[in-house]
Coordinates of C-alpha atoms in Angstrom, one line a residue:
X9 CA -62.9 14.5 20.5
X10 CA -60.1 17.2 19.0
X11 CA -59.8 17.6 15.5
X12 CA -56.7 18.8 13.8
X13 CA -56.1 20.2 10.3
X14 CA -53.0 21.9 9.0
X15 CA -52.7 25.4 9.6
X16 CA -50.2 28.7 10.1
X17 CA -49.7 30.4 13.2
X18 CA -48.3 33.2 13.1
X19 CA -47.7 36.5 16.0
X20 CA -44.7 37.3 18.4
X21 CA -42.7 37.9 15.6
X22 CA -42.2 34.1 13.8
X23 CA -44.9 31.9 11.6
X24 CA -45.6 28.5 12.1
X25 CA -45.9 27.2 8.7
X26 CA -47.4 23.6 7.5
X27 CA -44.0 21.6 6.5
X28 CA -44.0 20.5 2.8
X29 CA -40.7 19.3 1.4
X30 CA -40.6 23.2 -0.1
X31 CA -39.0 23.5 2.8
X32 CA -36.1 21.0 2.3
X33 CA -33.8 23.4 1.7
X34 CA -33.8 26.0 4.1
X35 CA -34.2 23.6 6.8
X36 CA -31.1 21.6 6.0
X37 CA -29.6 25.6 6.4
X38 CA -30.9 26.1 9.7
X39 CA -29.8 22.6 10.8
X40 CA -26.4 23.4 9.5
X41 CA -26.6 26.5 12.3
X42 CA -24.7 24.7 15.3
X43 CA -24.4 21.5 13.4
X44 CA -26.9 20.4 15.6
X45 CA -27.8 16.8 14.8
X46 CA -24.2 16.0 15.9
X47 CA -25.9 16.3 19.7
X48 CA -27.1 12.8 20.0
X49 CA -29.9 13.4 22.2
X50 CA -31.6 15.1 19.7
X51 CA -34.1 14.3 16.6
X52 CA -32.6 17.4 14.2
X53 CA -31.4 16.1 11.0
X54 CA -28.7 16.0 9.2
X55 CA -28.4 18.2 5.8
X56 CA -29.1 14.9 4.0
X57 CA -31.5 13.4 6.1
X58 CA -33.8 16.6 5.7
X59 CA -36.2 15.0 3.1
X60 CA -36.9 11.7 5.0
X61 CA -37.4 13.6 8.4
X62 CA -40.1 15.9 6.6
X63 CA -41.8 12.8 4.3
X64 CA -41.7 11.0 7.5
X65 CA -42.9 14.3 9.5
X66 CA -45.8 14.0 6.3
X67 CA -46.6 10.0 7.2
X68 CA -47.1 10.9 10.4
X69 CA -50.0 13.7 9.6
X70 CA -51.0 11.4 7.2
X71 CA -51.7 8.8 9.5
X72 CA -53.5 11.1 12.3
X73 CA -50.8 10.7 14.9
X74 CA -48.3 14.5 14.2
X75 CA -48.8 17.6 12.3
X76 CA -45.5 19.4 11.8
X77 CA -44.6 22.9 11.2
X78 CA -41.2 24.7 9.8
X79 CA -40.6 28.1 11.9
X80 CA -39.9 31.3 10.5
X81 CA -38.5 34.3 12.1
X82 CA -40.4 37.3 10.5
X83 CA -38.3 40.0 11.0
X84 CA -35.7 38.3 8.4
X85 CA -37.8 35.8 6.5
X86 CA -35.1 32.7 7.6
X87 CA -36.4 29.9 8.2
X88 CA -34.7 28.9 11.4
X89 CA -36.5 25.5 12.6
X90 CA -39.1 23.2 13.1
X91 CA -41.5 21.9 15.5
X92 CA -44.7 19.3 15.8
X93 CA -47.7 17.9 17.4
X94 CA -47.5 14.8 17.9
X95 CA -48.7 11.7 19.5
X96 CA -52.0 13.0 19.2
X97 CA -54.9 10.6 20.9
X98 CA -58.1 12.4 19.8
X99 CA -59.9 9.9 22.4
X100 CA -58.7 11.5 25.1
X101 CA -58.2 15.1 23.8
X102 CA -54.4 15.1 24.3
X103 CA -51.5 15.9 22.3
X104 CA -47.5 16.8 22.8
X105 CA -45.9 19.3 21.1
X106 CA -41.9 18.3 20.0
X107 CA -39.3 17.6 17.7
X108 CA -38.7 21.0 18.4
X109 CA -35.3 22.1 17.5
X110 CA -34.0 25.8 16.1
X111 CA -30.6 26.9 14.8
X112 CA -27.9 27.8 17.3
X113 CA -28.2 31.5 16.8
X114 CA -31.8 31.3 17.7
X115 CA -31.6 29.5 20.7
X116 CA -32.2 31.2 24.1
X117 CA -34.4 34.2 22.6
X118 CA -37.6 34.7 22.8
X119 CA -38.5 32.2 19.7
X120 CA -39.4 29.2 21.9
X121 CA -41.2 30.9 24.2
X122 CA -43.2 32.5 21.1
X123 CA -44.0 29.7 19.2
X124 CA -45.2 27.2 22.6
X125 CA -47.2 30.5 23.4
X126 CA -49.0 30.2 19.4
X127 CA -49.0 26.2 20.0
X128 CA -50.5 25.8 22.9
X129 CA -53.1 29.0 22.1
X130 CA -54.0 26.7 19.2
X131 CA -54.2 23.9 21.0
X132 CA -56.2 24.5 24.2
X133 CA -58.5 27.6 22.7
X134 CA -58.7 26.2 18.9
X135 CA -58.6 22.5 19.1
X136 CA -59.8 21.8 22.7
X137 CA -57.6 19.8 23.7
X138 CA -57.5 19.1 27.6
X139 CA -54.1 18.3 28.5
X140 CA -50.9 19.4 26.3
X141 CA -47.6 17.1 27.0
X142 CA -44.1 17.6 26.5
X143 CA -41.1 15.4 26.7
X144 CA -37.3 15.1 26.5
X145 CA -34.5 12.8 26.7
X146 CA -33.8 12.4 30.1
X147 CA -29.9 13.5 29.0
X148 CA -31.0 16.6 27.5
X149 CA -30.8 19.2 30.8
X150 CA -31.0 22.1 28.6
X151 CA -34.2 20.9 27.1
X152 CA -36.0 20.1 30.6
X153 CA -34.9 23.6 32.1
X154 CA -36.5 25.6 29.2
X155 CA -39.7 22.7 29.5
X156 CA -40.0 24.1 33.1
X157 CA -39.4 27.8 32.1
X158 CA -42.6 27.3 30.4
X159 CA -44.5 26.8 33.2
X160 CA -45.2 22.7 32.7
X161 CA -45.2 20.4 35.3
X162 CA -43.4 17.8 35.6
X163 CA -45.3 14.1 35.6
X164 CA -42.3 11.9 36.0
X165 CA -39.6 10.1 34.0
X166 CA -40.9 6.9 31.7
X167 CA -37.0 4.7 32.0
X168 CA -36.1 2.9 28.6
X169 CA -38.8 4.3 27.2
X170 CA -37.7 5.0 23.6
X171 CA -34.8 5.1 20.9
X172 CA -32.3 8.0 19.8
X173 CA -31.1 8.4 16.3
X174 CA -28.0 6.4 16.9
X175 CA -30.2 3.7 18.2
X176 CA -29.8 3.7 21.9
X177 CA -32.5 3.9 24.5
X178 CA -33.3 6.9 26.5
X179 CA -35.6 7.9 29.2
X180 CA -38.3 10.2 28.3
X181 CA -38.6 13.0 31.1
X182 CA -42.5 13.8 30.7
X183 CA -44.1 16.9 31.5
X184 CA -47.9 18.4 31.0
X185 CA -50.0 21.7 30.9
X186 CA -53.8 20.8 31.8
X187 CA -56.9 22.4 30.8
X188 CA -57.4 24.0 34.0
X189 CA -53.6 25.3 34.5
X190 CA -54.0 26.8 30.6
X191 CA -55.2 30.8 31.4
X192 CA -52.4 30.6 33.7
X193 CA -49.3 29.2 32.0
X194 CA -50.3 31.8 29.0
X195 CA -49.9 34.8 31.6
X196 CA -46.1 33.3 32.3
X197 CA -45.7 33.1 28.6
X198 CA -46.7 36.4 27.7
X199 CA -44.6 37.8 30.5
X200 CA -42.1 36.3 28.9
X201 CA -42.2 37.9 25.5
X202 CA -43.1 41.0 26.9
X203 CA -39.9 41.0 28.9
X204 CA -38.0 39.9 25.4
X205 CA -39.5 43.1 23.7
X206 CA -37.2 45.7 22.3
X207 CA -35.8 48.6 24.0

């Protein structure tokens, strides 16, 4: 049965650290990078909505079921985003990662790939899980192409499944990495970086 506790993970130039509501502020910057709540298929807050999202980020670790993280990009310090475990069922050795979201300017570099690459290191090799899942909003096209990119497979689409922000219901596209598929997948992702790496 997988345990989790909060922890930083840090390499491939950003740091995972434990959210706290220190990081209210920067957050509610990085948001304001693309304006990205405005895109209604995603969870990213607005400016004032960044306390609730991290006490409810903080209920949700609380109660067993998420452990969140805000993401900074070393080389500058800025914190540009966030991103989570959740639904965690320790019974059956599985989490998600999600609510993943960075500032425009950080999007489509090599920060996603780097922090999946820390999460699901953690995850498989730390924690133990046996399966790591991800899911999107079945709208969200950008969102299942970089889910792919990462070498997950898809398991299927879950219709009506759950609620946006503005309160209508989506379908949940769901995908998974497996124990077995794990050495794998972190080959893929490490190509990756390694073809992100400076000149």
């Amino acid at each position: 049965m997988i345990e989790l506790q909060p922890v930083t993970l840090e390499g491939h130039g950003v740091r995972l650290e434990p959210m706290g509501p220190e990081h209210a502020d920067a957050l509610a910057e990085a948001a304001a990078d693309g304006e990205l709540w405005n895109l209604f298929f995603t969870f990213v807050p607005a400016p004032d909505e960044v306390t609730d999202y991290i006490e409810t980020a903080l209920e949700g670790q609380a109660a067993g079921h998420m452990l969140p993280w805000a993401v900074r990009l070393l080389e500058t310090g800025a914190l540009i985003g966030s991103t989570r475990y959740h639904d965690i069922l320790p019974h059956v050795d599985r989490l998600e990662i999600g609510y993943t979201w960075y500032g425009a300017s950080h999007q489509r570099t090599h920060v996603n790939t780097a922090c999946k690459l820390l999460l699901m290191t953690h995850a498989f090799e730390t924690v133990g899980c046996g399966v790591v899942g991800l899911r999107t909003d079945g709208m969200n096209l950008g969102s299942q192409r970089a889910i792919e990119a990462l070498g997950a497979k898809k398991d299927g689409v879950l219709r009506n499944h759950s609620v946006r922000r503005d309160g209508s219901v989506r379908d949940d596209v769901m995908y998974s990495v497996l124990r077995h598929e794990w050495p794998a997948v972190k080959r893929h992702l490490e190509t990756r970086l390694w073809r992100h790496r400076p000149a």
